[in-house]
CSV table of C-alpha atoms and ligand atoms in Angstrom, one decimal:
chain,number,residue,atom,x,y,z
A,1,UNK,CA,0.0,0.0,0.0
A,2,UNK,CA,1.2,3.4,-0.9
A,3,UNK,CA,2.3,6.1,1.7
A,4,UNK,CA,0.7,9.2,2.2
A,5,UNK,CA,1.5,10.9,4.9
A,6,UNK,CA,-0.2,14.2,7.0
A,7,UNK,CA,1.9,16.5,9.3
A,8,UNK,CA,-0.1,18.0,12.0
A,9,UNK,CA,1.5,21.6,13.3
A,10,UNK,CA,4.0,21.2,10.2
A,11,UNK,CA,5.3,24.8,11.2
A,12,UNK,CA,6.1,24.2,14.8
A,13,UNK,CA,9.9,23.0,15.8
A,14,UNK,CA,9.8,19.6,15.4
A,15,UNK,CA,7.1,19.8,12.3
A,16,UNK,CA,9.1,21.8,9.9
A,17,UNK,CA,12.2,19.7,10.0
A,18,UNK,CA,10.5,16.8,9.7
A,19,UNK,CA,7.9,17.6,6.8
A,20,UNK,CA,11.2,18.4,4.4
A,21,UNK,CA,13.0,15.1,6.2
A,22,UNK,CA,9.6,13.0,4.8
A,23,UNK,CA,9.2,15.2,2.0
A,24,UNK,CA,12.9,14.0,0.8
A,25,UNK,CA,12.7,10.4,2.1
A,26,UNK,CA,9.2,9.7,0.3
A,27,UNK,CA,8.5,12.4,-2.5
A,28,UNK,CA,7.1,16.0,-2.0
A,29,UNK,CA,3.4,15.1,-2.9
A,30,UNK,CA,3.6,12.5,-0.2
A,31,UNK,CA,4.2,14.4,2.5
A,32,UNK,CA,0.7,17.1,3.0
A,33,UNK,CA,1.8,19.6,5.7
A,34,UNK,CA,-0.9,21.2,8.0
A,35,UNK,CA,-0.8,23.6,10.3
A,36,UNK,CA,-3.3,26.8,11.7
A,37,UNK,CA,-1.3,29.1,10.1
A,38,UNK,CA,1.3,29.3,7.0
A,39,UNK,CA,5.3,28.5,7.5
A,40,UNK,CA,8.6,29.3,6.2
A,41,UNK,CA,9.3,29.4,2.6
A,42,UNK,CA,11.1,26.0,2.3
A,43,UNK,CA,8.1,24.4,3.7
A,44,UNK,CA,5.2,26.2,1.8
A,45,UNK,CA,7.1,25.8,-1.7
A,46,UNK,CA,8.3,21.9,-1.1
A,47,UNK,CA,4.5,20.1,-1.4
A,48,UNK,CA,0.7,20.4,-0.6
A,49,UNK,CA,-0.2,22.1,2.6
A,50,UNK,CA,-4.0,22.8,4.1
A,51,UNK,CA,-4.9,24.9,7.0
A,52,UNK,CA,-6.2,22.3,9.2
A,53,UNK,CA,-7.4,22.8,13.0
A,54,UNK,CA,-6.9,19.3,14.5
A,55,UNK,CA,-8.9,19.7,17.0
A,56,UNK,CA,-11.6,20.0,14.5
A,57,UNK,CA,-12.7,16.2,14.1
A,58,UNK,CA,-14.9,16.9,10.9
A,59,UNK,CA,-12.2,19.1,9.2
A,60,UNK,CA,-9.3,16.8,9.9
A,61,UNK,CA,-11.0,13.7,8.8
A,62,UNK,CA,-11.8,15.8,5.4
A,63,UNK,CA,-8.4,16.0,5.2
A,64,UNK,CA,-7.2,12.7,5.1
A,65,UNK,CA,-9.9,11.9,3.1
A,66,UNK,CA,-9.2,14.2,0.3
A,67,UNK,CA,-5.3,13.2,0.2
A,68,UNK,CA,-5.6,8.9,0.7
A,69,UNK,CA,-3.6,9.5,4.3
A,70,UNK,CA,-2.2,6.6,5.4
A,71,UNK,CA,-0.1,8.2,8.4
A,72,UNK,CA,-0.5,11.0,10.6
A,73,UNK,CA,2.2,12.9,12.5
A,74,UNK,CA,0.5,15.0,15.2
A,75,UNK,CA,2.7,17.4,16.5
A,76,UNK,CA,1.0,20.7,17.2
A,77,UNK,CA,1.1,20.9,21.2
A,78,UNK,CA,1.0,24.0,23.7
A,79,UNK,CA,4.5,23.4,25.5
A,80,UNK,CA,5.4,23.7,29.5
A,81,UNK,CA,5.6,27.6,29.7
A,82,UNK,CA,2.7,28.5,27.6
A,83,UNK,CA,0.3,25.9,29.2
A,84,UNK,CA,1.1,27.2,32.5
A,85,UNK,CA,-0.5,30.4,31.2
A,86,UNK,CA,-3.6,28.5,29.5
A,87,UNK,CA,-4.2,26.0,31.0
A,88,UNK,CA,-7.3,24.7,29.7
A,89,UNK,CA,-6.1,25.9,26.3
A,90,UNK,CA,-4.0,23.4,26.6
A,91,UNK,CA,-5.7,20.3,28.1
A,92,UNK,CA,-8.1,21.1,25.1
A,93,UNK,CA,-5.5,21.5,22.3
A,94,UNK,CA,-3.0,18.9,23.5
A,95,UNK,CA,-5.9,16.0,24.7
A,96,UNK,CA,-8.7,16.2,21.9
A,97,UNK,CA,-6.4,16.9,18.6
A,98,UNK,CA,-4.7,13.4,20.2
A,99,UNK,CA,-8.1,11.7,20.2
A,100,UNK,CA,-9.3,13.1,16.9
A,101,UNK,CA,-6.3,11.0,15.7
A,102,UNK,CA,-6.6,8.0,17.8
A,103,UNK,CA,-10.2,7.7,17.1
A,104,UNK,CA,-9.3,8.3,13.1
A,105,UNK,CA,-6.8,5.1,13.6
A,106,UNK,CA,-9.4,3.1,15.4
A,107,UNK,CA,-12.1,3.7,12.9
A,108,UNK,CA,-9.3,2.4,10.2
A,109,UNK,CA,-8.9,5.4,8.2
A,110,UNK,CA,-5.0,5.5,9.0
A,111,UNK,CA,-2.8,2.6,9.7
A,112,UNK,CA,0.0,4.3,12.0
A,113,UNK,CA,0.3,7.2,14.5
A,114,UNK,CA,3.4,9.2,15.8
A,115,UNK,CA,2.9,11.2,19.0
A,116,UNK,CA,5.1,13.5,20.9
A,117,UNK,CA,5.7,13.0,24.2
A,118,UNK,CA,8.0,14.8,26.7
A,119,UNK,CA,10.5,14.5,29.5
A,120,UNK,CA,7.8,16.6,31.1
A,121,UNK,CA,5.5,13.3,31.9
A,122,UNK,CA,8.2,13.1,35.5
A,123,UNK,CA,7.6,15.3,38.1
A,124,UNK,CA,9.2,16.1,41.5
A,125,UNK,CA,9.3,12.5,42.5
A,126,UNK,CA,11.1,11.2,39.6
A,127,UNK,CA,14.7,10.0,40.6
A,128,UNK,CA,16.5,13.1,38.6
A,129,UNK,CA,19.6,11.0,37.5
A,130,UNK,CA,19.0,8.6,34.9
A,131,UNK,CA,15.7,8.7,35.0
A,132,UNK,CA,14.5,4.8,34.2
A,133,UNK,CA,12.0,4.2,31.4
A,134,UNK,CA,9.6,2.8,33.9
A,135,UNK,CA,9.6,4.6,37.1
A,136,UNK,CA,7.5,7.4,39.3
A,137,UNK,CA,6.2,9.8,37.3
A,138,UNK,CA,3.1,12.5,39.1
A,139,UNK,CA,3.9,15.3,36.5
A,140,UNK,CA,3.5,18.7,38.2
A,141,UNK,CA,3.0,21.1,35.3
A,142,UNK,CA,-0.1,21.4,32.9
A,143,UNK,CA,1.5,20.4,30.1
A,144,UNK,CA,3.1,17.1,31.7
A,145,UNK,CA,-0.2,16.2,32.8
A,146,UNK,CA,-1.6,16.2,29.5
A,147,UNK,CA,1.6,14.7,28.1
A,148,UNK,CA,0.9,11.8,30.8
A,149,UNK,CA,-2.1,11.3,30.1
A,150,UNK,CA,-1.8,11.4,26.2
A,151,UNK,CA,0.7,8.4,26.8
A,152,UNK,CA,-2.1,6.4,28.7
A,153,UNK,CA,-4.3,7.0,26.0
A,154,UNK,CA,-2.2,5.6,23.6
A,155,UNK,CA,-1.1,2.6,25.1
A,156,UNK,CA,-4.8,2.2,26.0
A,157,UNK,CA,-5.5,2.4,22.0
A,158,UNK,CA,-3.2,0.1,21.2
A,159,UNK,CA,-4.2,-2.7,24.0
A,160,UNK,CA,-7.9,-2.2,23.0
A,161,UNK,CA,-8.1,-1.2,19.3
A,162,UNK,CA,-4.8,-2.4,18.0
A,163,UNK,CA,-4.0,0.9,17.0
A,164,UNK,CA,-0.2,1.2,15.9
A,165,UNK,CA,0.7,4.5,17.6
A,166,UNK,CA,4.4,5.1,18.2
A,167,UNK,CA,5.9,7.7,20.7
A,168,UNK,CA,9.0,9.1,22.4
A,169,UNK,CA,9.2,11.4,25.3
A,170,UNK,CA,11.5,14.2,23.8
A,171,UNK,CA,14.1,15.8,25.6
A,172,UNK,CA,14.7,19.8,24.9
A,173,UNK,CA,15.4,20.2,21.4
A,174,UNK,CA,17.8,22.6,20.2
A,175,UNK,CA,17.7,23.8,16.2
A,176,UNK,CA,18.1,26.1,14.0
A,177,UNK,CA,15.5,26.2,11.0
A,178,UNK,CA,12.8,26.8,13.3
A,179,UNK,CA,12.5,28.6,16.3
A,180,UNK,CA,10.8,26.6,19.4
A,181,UNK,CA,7.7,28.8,21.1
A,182,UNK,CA,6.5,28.1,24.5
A,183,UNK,CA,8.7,25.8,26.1
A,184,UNK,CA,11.1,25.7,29.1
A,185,UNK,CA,13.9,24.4,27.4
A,186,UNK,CA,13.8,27.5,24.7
A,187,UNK,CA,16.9,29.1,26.3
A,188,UNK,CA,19.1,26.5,24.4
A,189,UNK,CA,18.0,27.7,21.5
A,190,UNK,CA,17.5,31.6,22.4
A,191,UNK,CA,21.3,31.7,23.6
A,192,UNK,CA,22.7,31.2,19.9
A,193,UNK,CA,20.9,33.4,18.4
A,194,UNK,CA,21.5,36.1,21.0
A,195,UNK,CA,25.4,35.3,21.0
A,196,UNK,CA,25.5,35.6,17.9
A,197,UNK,CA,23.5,38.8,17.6
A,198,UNK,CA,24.4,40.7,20.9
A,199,UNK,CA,27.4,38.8,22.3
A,200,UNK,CA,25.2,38.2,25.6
A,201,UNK,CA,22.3,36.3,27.1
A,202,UNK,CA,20.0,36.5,30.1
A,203,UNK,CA,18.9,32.7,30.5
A,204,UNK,CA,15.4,32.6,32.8
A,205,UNK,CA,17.1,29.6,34.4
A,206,UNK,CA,20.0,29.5,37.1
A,207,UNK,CA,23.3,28.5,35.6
A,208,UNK,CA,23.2,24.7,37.3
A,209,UNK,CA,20.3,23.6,36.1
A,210,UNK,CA,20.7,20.6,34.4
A,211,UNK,CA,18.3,19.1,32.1
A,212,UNK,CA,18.0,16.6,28.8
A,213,UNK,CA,18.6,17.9,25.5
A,214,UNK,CA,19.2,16.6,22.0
A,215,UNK,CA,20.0,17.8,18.4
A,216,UNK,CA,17.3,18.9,15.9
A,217,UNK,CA,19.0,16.6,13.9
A,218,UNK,CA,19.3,13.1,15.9
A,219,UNK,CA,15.4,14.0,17.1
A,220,UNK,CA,14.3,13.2,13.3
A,221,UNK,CA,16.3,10.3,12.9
A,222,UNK,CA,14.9,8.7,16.2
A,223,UNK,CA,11.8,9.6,15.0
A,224,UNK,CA,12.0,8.1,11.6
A,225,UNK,CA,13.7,4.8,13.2
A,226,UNK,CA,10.7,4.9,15.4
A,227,UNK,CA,8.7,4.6,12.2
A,228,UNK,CA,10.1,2.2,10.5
A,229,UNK,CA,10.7,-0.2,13.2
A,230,UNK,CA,9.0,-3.9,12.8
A,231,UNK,CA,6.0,-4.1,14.9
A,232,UNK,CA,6.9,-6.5,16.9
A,233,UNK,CA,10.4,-4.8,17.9
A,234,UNK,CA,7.9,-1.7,19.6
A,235,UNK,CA,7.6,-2.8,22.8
A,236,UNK,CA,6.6,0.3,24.4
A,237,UNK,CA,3.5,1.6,23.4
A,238,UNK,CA,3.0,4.6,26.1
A,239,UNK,CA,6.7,6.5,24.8
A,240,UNK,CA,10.5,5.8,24.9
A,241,UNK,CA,12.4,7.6,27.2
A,242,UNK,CA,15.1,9.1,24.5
A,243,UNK,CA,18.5,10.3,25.1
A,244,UNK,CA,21.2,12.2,23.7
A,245,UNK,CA,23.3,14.9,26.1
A,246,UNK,CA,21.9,17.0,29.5
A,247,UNK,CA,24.2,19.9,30.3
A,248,UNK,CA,23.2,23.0,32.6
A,249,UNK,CA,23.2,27.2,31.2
A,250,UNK,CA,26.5,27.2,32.3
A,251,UNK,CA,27.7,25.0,30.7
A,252,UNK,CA,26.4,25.8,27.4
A,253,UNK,CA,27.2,29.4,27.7
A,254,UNK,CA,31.3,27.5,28.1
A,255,UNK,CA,30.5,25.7,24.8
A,256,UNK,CA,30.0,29.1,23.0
A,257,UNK,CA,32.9,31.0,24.6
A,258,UNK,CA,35.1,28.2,22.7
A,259,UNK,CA,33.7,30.2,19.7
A,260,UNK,CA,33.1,33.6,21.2
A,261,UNK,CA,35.2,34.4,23.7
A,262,UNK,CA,34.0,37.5,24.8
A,263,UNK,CA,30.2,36.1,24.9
A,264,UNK,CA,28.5,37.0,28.4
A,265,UNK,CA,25.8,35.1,30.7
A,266,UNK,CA,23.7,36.4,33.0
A,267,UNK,CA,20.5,34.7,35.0
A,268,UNK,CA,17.3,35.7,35.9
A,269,UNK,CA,15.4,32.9,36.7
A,270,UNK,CA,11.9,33.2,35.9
A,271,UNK,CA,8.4,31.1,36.7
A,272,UNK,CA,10.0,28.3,34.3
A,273,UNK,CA,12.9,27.7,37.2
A,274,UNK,CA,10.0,26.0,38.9
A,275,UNK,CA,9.1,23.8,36.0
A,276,UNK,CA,12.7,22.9,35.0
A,277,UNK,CA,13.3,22.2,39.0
A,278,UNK,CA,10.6,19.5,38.3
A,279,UNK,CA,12.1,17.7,35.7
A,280,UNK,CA,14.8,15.0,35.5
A,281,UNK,CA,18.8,16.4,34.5
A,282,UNK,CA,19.2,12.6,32.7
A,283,UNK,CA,17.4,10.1,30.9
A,284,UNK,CA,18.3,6.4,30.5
A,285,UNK,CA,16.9,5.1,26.9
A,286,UNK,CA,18.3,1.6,27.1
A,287,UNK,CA,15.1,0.5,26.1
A,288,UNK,CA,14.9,2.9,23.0
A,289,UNK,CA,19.1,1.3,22.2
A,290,UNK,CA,18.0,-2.5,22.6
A,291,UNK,CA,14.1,-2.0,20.8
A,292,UNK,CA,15.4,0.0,17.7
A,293,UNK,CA,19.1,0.5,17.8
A,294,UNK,CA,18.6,4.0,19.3
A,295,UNK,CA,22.1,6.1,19.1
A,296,UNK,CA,22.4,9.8,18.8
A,297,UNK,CA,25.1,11.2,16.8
A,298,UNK,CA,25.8,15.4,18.5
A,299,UNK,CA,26.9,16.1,21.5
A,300,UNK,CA,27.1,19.8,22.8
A,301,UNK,CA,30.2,20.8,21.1
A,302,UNK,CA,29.0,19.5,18.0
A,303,UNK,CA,25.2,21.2,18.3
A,304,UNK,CA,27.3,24.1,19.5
A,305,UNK,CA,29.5,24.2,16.4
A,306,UNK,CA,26.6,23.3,14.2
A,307,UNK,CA,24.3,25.7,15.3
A,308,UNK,CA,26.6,29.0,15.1
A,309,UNK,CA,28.2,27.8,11.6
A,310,UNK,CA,24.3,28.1,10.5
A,311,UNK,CA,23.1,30.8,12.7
A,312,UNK,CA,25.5,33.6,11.5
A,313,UNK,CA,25.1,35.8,8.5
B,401,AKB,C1,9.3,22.3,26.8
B,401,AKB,O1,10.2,22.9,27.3
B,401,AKB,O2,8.1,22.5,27.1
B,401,AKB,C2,9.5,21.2,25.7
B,401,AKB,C3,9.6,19.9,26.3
B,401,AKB,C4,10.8,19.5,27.1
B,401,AKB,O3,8.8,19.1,26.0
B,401,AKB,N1,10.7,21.6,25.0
């Protein structure tokens, strides 16, 4: 059967690097992008792309409809920072676009789900170091509840409907195409640009505070692997804890004085301290390594180096 594939919130992050990874992997009219609003040039121009509100059950089942969808990629969310702000904004955005797409699956109209979850499912009670696949979790922040609860849901679709939905919990992601909106980790990605375009930063979180963090780049690939894995190597059906470096403002701030020597920090943490405090500073994804050969490929010098060789004019 032929692939068609539909990218829900194809302008965020995580959805604009991925629509032109799929889009070159399986053809531009393969790949329809969606989003509330339009993106960036490279996305608009590459293939098909519909305004689509997926919360809208009607008007996303139109959708993949109309284009023979096989496989949906739902990643429009409301991250930790914003969903403190909204909450039920959130709950509503991030819970019923996820069952809109479940119940699509379930009723057969798409074979295979992918759906983002987040570091932020652990709360306070988490063990912070290594933080096991299978552990405490009592998320303290509106978006990890939701995040939580989406993974419930879809192991719970799985177990009852047989409905092949694959997930990972993400750590902070740190690129450059795309800038991230909304999110506690957002200072990873804020501090390049700002080197670059003031030689200084004020991060919102203290300088030890230490938390997961991975490549735009390596985020895809797991993704992809995810994918394309047999069935019956997927052996997690909630989401895979997923690995790749944690560091701390500090230490970041270090990695781009090796480039800019004269590049200044300063901190003034902010409500997200709070949120970041209730995460875990390191993931252990043995089970993402054994189930599909999981290995990332940049550490922080490299994303450092990567990321001002692409930032600067
Ligand atoms: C956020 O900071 O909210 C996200 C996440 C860790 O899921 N980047």
């Amino acid at each position: 059967m032929e692939k068609y594939i539909l990218i829900i919130g194809a302008c965020g992050q995580i959805g604009t690097e991925l629509t032109l990874t799929l889009r070159e992997r399986y053809g531009n009219d393969r790949v329809i992008a969606s989003d509330i609003r339009e993106g960036s040039d490279n996305l608009m121009n590459s293939g098909p792309f519909e305004i689509l509100d997926a919360t809208n059950y009607d008007a996303l089942e139109e959708v993949v409809a109309y284009h023979d969808i096989t496989e949906v990629y739902l990643m429009a969310a409301m991250l930790s920072a914003t969903a403190e702000k909204f909450p039920m904004r959130a709950w509503n955005l991030n819970m019923n676009s996820l069952f809109n797409v479940l119940n699509l699956a379930k009723e057969k109209k798409i074979n295979k789900v992918f759906w983002p979850s987040s570091i932020a499912v652990f709360g306070p009670n988490t063990p912070k170091v290594n933080t096991p696949q299978n552990t405490i979790m009592e998320p303290s922040t509106v978006y990890g509840i939701s995040k939580q609860s989406g993974e419930r849901w879809c192991e719970y679709y799985y177990n009852k409907f047989g409905v092949d939905v694959r997930s990972i919990r993400y750590p902070g992601l740190i690129s450059w195409k795309t800038m991230p909106g909304g999110g506690t980790t957002d200072y990873a990605v804020e501090i390049y640009h700002k080197a670059l375009s003031q030689g200084h930063y004020t991060c919102f979180l203290k300088k030890d505070t230490s938390l997961p963090m991975m490549f735009m780049d390596d985020a895809i690939k797991a993704t992809l692997q995810l994918m394309e894995a047999d069935t019956e190597n997927i052996k997690v059906r909630s989401a895979y804890n997923l690995a790749a470096m944690s560091f701390n403002p500090e230490e970041i701030a270090k990695s781009i004085q090796q480039h800019i020597p004269d590049f200044k920090m300063a901190y003034e943490p902010d409500f997200r301290q709070a949120i970041a405090d209730s995460w875990p500073k390191s993931i252990d994804d043995a089970d993402a390594q054994k189930d599909w050969n999981w290995q990332p490929d940049f550490d922080l010098e490299r994303t450092t180096a990567t990321m001002l060789e692409n930032l600067k004019v």
